Amino acid sequence: MSRPFLIGVVLAALVATPVLAQERDAKDRQRLLDLAYTLGESHALRQACQGETDQYWRSRMVRLTEVEQADQAFDAQMRERFNTGFASRRSEYPTCDDASRKAEQQVSRKGQSQAQRLSQSVRQAHREPDSVADDEGAR
């Protein structure tokens, strides 16, 4: 699973159907926190091989927080999760080697799965009000 594909899924889900974080249910808020952690892990693993100037995943995290327009407390939680994921993988894989590349692939797959679940949840949340309106219109 390629990184561009993963980020495409994430951004498509979040940009195409923006929902303020305050309006999300607890599961979606947790999914966002988990995704922020995974983006932090990805950032650390990518920097191990690309160098500390690489900001690919950090810029995606910034975009995520911009799209979410979360309240200050939730925004801080997302940033903290990103930083925790980053610190965890940075300490575990400080240099680029086969193990760090394998970890990057595993994290990419995990992130893709998280993004798909979040995307499905957002799409479902946007369909439910429409189906209620359709039912009422049929009366």
mmCIF file of C-alpha atoms in Angstrom:
data_model
loop_
_atom_site.group_PDB
_atom_site.id
_atom_site.type_symbol
_atom_site.label_atom_id
_atom_site.label_comp_id
_atom_site.label_asym_id
_atom_site.label_seq_id
_atom_site.Cartn_x
_atom_site.Cartn_y
_atom_site.Cartn_z
ATOM 1 C CA MET A 1 0.000 0.000 0.000
ATOM 2 C CA SER A 2 1.606 3.213 -1.080
ATOM 3 C CA ARG A 3 1.808 6.334 1.036
ATOM 4 C CA PRO A 4 0.200 8.508 -1.645
ATOM 5 C CA PHE A 5 -2.770 6.120 -1.752
ATOM 6 C CA LEU A 6 -3.167 6.253 2.016
ATOM 7 C CA ILE A 7 -3.073 10.009 2.195
ATOM 8 C CA GLY A 8 -5.434 10.219 -0.759
ATOM 9 C CA VAL A 9 -7.969 8.109 1.106
ATOM 10 C CA VAL A 10 -7.556 10.196 4.250
ATOM 11 C CA LEU A 11 -7.864 13.555 2.552
ATOM 12 C CA ALA A 12 -10.700 12.450 0.287
ATOM 13 C CA ALA A 13 -12.662 11.280 3.287
ATOM 14 C CA LEU A 14 -12.021 14.386 5.301
ATOM 15 C CA VAL A 15 -12.136 17.071 2.630
ATOM 16 C CA ALA A 16 -15.029 15.727 0.578
ATOM 17 C CA THR A 17 -17.304 15.530 3.585
ATOM 18 C CA PRO A 18 -15.949 17.859 6.252
ATOM 19 C CA VAL A 19 -17.537 17.340 9.619
ATOM 20 C CA LEU A 20 -16.489 19.423 12.545
ATOM 21 C CA ALA A 21 -14.765 17.291 15.152
ATOM 22 C CA GLN A 22 -17.243 18.564 17.748
ATOM 23 C CA GLU A 23 -20.048 16.899 15.759
ATOM 24 C CA ARG A 24 -18.348 13.531 15.509
ATOM 25 C CA ASP A 25 -19.359 10.674 17.733
ATOM 26 C CA ALA A 26 -16.936 9.203 20.245
ATOM 27 C CA LYS A 27 -15.854 6.414 17.868
ATOM 28 C CA ASP A 28 -14.940 8.851 15.124
ATOM 29 C CA ARG A 29 -13.081 11.087 17.549
ATOM 30 C CA GLN A 30 -11.082 8.051 18.696
ATOM 31 C CA ARG A 31 -10.436 7.099 15.067
ATOM 32 C CA LEU A 32 -9.078 10.600 14.443
ATOM 33 C CA LEU A 33 -6.805 10.291 17.474
ATOM 34 C CA ASP A 34 -5.597 6.884 16.289
ATOM 35 C CA LEU A 35 -4.972 8.265 12.812
ATOM 36 C CA ALA A 36 -3.022 11.198 14.271
ATOM 37 C CA TYR A 37 -0.850 8.710 16.192
ATOM 38 C CA THR A 38 -0.256 6.711 13.007
ATOM 39 C CA LEU A 39 0.669 9.856 11.088
ATOM 40 C CA GLY A 40 3.214 10.600 13.824
ATOM 41 C CA GLU A 41 4.650 7.096 13.507
ATOM 42 C CA SER A 42 4.815 7.490 9.740
ATOM 43 C CA HIS A 43 6.563 10.828 10.103
ATOM 44 C CA ALA A 44 9.286 9.359 12.328
ATOM 45 C CA LEU A 45 9.840 6.317 10.120
ATOM 46 C CA ARG A 46 9.988 8.364 6.933
ATOM 47 C CA GLN A 47 12.426 10.826 8.496
ATOM 48 C CA ALA A 48 14.679 7.938 9.528
ATOM 49 C CA CYS A 49 15.348 7.278 5.832
ATOM 50 C CA GLN A 50 14.618 10.630 4.175
ATOM 51 C CA GLY A 51 16.191 12.904 6.757
ATOM 52 C CA GLU A 52 14.878 15.313 9.346
ATOM 53 C CA THR A 53 14.011 17.959 6.788
ATOM 54 C CA ASP A 54 11.322 15.690 5.304
ATOM 55 C CA GLN A 55 7.928 17.013 6.384
ATOM 56 C CA TYR A 56 5.661 14.822 4.242
ATOM 57 C CA TRP A 57 3.579 13.308 7.056
ATOM 58 C CA ARG A 58 3.766 16.316 9.331
ATOM 59 C CA SER A 59 2.232 18.469 6.590
ATOM 60 C CA ARG A 60 -0.593 15.917 6.249
ATOM 61 C CA MET A 61 -1.191 16.135 9.984
ATOM 62 C CA VAL A 62 -1.354 19.922 9.738
ATOM 63 C CA ARG A 63 -3.893 19.541 6.934
ATOM 64 C CA LEU A 64 -5.923 17.100 9.035
ATOM 65 C CA THR A 65 -6.149 19.583 11.900
ATOM 66 C CA GLU A 66 -7.111 22.366 9.481
ATOM 67 C CA VAL A 67 -9.880 20.303 7.900
ATOM 68 C CA GLU A 68 -11.242 19.120 11.217
ATOM 69 C CA GLN A 69 -11.558 22.611 12.675
ATOM 70 C CA ALA A 70 -11.633 20.959 16.081
ATOM 71 C CA ASP A 71 -12.156 22.795 19.309
ATOM 72 C CA GLN A 72 -8.948 23.749 21.075
ATOM 73 C CA ALA A 73 -8.989 20.789 23.461
ATOM 74 C CA PHE A 74 -9.509 18.154 20.769
ATOM 75 C CA ASP A 75 -6.984 19.815 18.471
ATOM 76 C CA ALA A 76 -4.448 19.601 21.302
ATOM 77 C CA GLN A 77 -5.296 15.917 21.785
ATOM 78 C CA MET A 78 -4.725 15.181 18.086
ATOM 79 C CA ARG A 79 -1.388 16.995 18.118
ATOM 80 C CA GLU A 80 -0.344 15.169 21.293
ATOM 81 C CA ARG A 81 -1.190 11.801 19.712
ATOM 82 C CA PHE A 82 0.853 12.717 16.621
ATOM 83 C CA ASN A 83 3.808 13.681 18.811
ATOM 84 C CA THR A 84 3.481 10.512 20.898
ATOM 85 C CA GLY A 85 3.436 8.316 17.783
ATOM 86 C CA PHE A 86 6.441 10.195 16.440
ATOM 87 C CA ALA A 87 8.425 9.828 19.675
ATOM 88 C CA SER A 88 7.574 6.141 19.971
ATOM 89 C CA ARG A 89 8.853 5.210 16.523
ATOM 90 C CA ARG A 90 11.774 7.647 16.610
ATOM 91 C CA SER A 91 13.132 5.943 19.722
ATOM 92 C CA GLU A 92 12.472 2.471 18.314
ATOM 93 C CA TYR A 93 13.910 3.147 14.824
ATOM 94 C CA PRO A 94 16.454 5.980 14.999
ATOM 95 C CA THR A 95 18.170 4.971 11.753
ATOM 96 C CA CYS A 96 17.171 3.747 8.318
ATOM 97 C CA ASP A 97 17.552 0.015 7.871
ATOM 98 C CA ASP A 98 15.512 -2.989 6.777
ATOM 99 C CA ALA A 99 13.645 -3.053 10.084
ATOM 100 C CA SER A 100 12.598 0.603 9.844
ATOM 101 C CA ARG A 101 11.469 0.138 6.239
ATOM 102 C CA LYS A 102 9.408 -2.901 7.238
ATOM 103 C CA ALA A 103 7.893 -0.934 10.124
ATOM 104 C CA GLU A 104 7.033 1.883 7.719
ATOM 105 C CA GLN A 105 5.148 -0.565 5.483
ATOM 106 C CA GLN A 106 3.256 -1.979 8.470
ATOM 107 C CA VAL A 107 2.316 1.488 9.697
ATOM 108 C CA SER A 108 1.200 2.401 6.177
ATOM 109 C CA ARG A 109 -1.160 -0.577 6.091
ATOM 110 C CA LYS A 110 -2.487 0.308 9.532
ATOM 111 C CA GLY A 111 -3.046 3.912 8.470
ATOM 112 C CA GLN A 112 -4.839 2.836 5.324
ATOM 113 C CA SER A 113 -7.191 0.664 7.357
ATOM 114 C CA GLN A 114 -7.848 3.490 9.817
ATOM 115 C CA ALA A 115 -8.513 5.948 7.012
ATOM 116 C CA GLN A 116 -10.948 3.554 5.336
ATOM 117 C CA ARG A 117 -12.894 3.006 8.583
ATOM 118 C CA LEU A 118 -13.057 6.745 9.177
ATOM 119 C CA SER A 119 -14.117 7.381 5.603
ATOM 120 C CA GLN A 120 -16.885 4.763 5.820
ATOM 121 C CA SER A 121 -18.118 6.248 9.065
ATOM 122 C CA VAL A 122 -18.186 9.774 7.621
ATOM 123 C CA ARG A 123 -20.043 8.604 4.507
ATOM 124 C CA GLN A 124 -22.543 6.693 6.632
ATOM 125 C CA ALA A 125 -23.119 9.696 8.887
ATOM 126 C CA HIS A 126 -23.869 11.827 5.841
ATOM 127 C CA ARG A 127 -26.261 9.246 4.355
ATOM 128 C CA GLU A 128 -28.365 8.771 7.475
ATOM 129 C CA PRO A 129 -29.877 12.298 7.537
ATOM 130 C CA ASP A 130 -30.697 11.964 3.826
ATOM 131 C CA SER A 131 -32.516 8.677 4.307
ATOM 132 C CA VAL A 132 -34.572 10.183 7.143
ATOM 133 C CA ALA A 133 -35.506 13.103 4.885
ATOM 134 C CA ASP A 134 -36.363 10.678 2.060
ATOM 135 C CA ASP A 135 -38.613 8.691 4.387
ATOM 136 C CA GLU A 136 -40.393 11.829 5.528
ATOM 137 C CA GLY A 137 -40.838 12.994 1.917
ATOM 138 C CA ALA A 138 -42.527 9.715 1.006
ATOM 139 C CA ARG A 139 -45.284 10.289 3.567
#
